[in-house]
Amino acid sequence: AQTVTQSQPEMSVQEAETVTLSCTYDTSESDYYLFWYKQPPSRQMILVIRQEAYKQQNATENRFSVNFQKAAKSFSLKISDSQLGDAAMYFCAYRSRGTSYDKVIFGPGTSLSVIP
Amino acid sequence: DSGVTQTPKHLITATGQRVTLRCSPRSGDLSVYWYQQSLDQGLQFLIQYYNGEERAKGNILERFSAQQFPDLHSELNLSSLELGDSALYFCASSVGSGGYEQYFGPGTRLTVT
């Protein structure tokens, strides 16, 4: 069974600085998707970025980028120019590709604080 | 706004009772997923429906059941409620069973007293 680990329960960053959130996963599959979701205090789950395992190029969405290391099974999220609105819980998630269902496995989350 | 709606936003009920949570997926999405988020167990996948049929089951208790109707909205039924069922219940939808992103609704906060 696949597992997702986020080893940093809490992180903090100064406004305008850069922070990296870590995620590792365990799978025997070769093809899958990885996601970062953001959950602000409103509790809404918001997709931040996704990565397809067969793509070597790291995904980027504005100030958010990932460092995908397939061999190491690592999928970190870098947030550049941090803003107060980035303060939230961040979840790393895994989904198999090519299966008949779309179960998503979430990590335990990292709580990010942004210091003005 | 993800386009996924969930009702009610909050629900307070007593142990032993039964409740129904409702979800309307984004327009055009055929798949609906239910998740439970509790403090001690994080975000757990419960069940998935695709175009009216059950596709996958996760950590769903036998006291819980779900269905997806012809208009594609879905309901999650929770019965014989226990204190430990207090949680945030999310519904998510995606285009298909092989679709990419799952778009989450705002959640229903269930409190069992």
XYZ file of C-alpha atoms in Angstrom:
229
model
C 0.000 0.000 0.000
C 1.121 3.507 -0.705
C 2.027 5.877 2.101
C 2.743 9.580 2.228
C 4.923 11.169 4.896
C 5.360 14.813 5.805
C 8.057 15.041 8.445
C 7.523 18.701 9.333
C 4.353 19.161 11.396
C 4.950 22.922 11.573
C 6.999 25.436 9.616
C 7.308 29.197 9.642
C 8.615 31.715 7.142
C 9.121 35.449 7.059
C 6.959 37.341 4.635
C 8.654 37.670 1.209
C 11.064 34.835 2.005
C 11.176 31.332 0.529
C 10.182 28.152 2.302
C 10.327 24.493 1.307
C 7.912 21.866 2.596
C 9.008 18.242 2.472
C 7.097 15.173 1.386
C 8.184 11.603 0.841
C 6.097 8.704 -0.329
C 6.358 4.998 -0.689
C 5.023 3.088 -3.670
C 5.874 0.173 -5.893
C 4.108 1.759 -8.837
C 5.985 3.509 -11.618
C 3.251 5.810 -12.811
C 1.249 8.069 -10.541
C 0.295 11.639 -9.713
C 1.455 13.766 -6.830
C -0.336 16.825 -5.489
C 0.017 19.601 -2.978
C -3.210 20.855 -1.432
C -3.584 23.933 0.738
C -6.131 24.151 3.538
C -6.449 27.687 4.968
C -8.339 28.443 8.182
C -11.556 28.426 6.157
C -10.960 24.632 5.836
C -11.477 24.703 2.074
C -9.133 22.251 0.314
C -7.417 24.020 -2.572
C -5.243 22.319 -5.172
C -1.902 24.121 -5.335
C 0.080 22.083 -7.825
C 0.262 18.631 -9.377
C 3.035 16.521 -10.848
C 2.819 13.543 -13.174
C 5.427 10.958 -12.319
C 6.320 10.235 -15.941
C 7.267 13.879 -16.488
C 10.804 14.745 -15.471
C 10.187 18.468 -15.546
C 9.214 19.926 -12.200
C 5.797 21.566 -12.107
C 5.496 25.295 -11.447
C 2.485 27.474 -10.674
C 3.403 31.117 -10.160
C 5.196 31.325 -6.787
C 4.803 27.600 -6.159
C 7.174 25.007 -7.550
C 8.071 21.440 -6.746
C 11.273 19.448 -6.592
C 10.295 15.974 -7.740
C 12.925 13.310 -7.160
C 11.380 10.065 -8.406
C 14.208 7.746 -7.432
C 14.276 9.177 -3.930
C 10.451 9.248 -3.795
C 10.573 12.852 -2.690
C 8.192 15.658 -3.640
C 8.922 18.968 -1.947
C 7.014 22.217 -2.377
C 8.823 25.533 -2.603
C 6.919 28.724 -1.942
C 8.721 31.851 -3.094
C 8.008 35.421 -1.983
C 5.782 34.129 0.815
C 2.620 36.104 1.494
C 0.398 36.287 4.547
C -2.281 34.465 2.582
C -0.010 31.462 2.228
C -0.497 30.652 5.892
C -2.338 27.331 5.901
C -2.054 23.602 6.345
C -0.379 21.995 3.365
C -1.067 18.389 2.414
C 0.968 16.251 0.067
C -1.097 13.632 -1.752
C -0.573 10.598 -3.990
C -2.817 9.048 -6.602
C -2.242 6.002 -8.746
C -2.455 6.467 -12.477
C -4.269 4.025 -14.694
C -6.309 2.342 -12.009
C -10.037 2.097 -12.142
C -10.521 4.426 -9.218
C -9.145 7.687 -7.992
C -8.382 7.152 -4.345
C -6.047 9.855 -3.118
C -3.733 9.203 -0.195
C -2.923 12.241 1.896
C 0.009 12.929 4.160
C -0.547 14.212 7.708
C 0.027 17.825 6.704
C 2.420 20.679 7.507
C 1.120 23.801 9.192
C 2.778 26.865 7.668
C 2.864 30.184 9.483
C 3.883 33.388 7.725
C 5.497 36.039 9.935
C 4.916 39.657 8.902
C -15.099 28.638 -5.238
C -14.496 25.115 -6.547
C -17.999 24.653 -7.929
C -18.687 21.761 -5.564
C -21.448 22.434 -3.070
C -22.132 20.690 0.203
C -25.027 20.998 2.590
C -25.390 21.562 5.423
C -22.311 23.519 6.494
C -22.706 22.532 10.110
C -24.610 19.735 11.770
C -24.956 19.027 15.472
C -26.642 15.835 16.541
C -26.715 13.326 19.356
C -25.162 9.906 19.633
C -27.219 7.144 18.074
C -28.814 9.443 15.516
C -28.675 9.307 11.727
C -27.742 12.162 9.395
C -27.466 12.721 5.667
C -24.839 14.895 4.047
C -25.402 16.141 0.544
C -22.973 16.988 -2.244
C -23.453 18.466 -5.692
C -20.441 18.038 -7.972
C -19.092 20.578 -10.433
C -21.017 20.813 -13.654
C -19.816 18.060 -15.961
C -18.047 16.026 -13.294
C -19.121 12.398 -13.107
C -17.057 11.240 -10.132
C -17.784 12.047 -6.511
C -15.558 11.215 -3.579
C -16.165 11.430 0.135
C -13.460 12.128 2.704
C -13.447 12.386 6.465
C -11.070 14.766 8.204
C -10.681 14.300 11.924
C -8.052 15.666 14.256
C -6.511 12.330 15.120
C -6.709 10.564 11.760
C -6.110 13.276 9.198
C -7.819 13.137 5.840
C -9.245 9.707 5.057
C -10.811 8.530 1.817
C -14.226 6.987 2.389
C -15.821 6.099 -0.930
C -16.008 7.011 -4.608
C -18.885 6.968 -7.077
C -18.665 7.325 -10.807
C -21.790 8.054 -12.815
C -24.023 6.445 -10.250
C -21.931 3.382 -9.536
C -19.666 2.689 -6.608
C -16.053 2.551 -7.779
C -13.901 2.306 -4.701
C -14.175 1.979 -0.961
C -11.680 3.255 1.535
C -11.924 3.386 5.299
C -15.691 3.598 5.414
C -17.496 2.134 8.400
C -20.423 -0.224 7.929
C -22.617 2.350 9.684
C -21.906 4.713 6.802
C -23.299 4.441 3.296
C -23.444 6.610 0.233
C -25.122 6.816 -3.123
C -24.988 8.895 -6.256
C -28.226 9.811 -7.934
C -29.061 10.138 -11.657
C -28.551 13.898 -11.470
C -25.058 13.059 -10.118
C -25.494 14.576 -6.693
C -24.408 12.324 -3.878
C -25.471 11.705 -0.325
C -23.468 10.273 2.543
C -25.575 8.635 5.232
C -24.132 8.247 8.706
C -26.086 6.169 11.209
C -25.796 5.088 14.845
C -23.538 8.062 15.329
C -20.776 7.972 17.896
C -18.741 10.765 19.433
C -15.786 9.683 17.322
C -17.695 10.410 14.139
C -17.364 14.125 14.818
C -15.300 15.429 11.914
C -15.237 17.524 8.799
C -16.674 15.601 5.850
C -15.524 16.649 2.419
C -16.973 15.854 -0.924
C -14.810 16.191 -4.034
C -15.539 15.747 -7.702
C -13.576 15.148 -10.862
C -14.337 14.880 -14.541
C -14.074 11.136 -14.721
C -12.653 8.085 -13.107
C -9.420 8.797 -14.898
C -9.488 12.514 -14.360
C -6.752 14.581 -12.835
C -7.705 17.025 -10.139
C -10.293 16.432 -7.500
C -12.103 19.635 -6.632
C -13.195 19.836 -3.037
C -16.363 21.269 -1.590
C -16.339 23.456 1.526
C -17.100 20.523 3.799
C -19.753 19.703 6.374
C -18.760 20.026 10.014
C -20.457 17.243 11.988
C -20.525 17.433 15.751
C -21.893 14.477 17.676
C -22.758 15.228 21.307
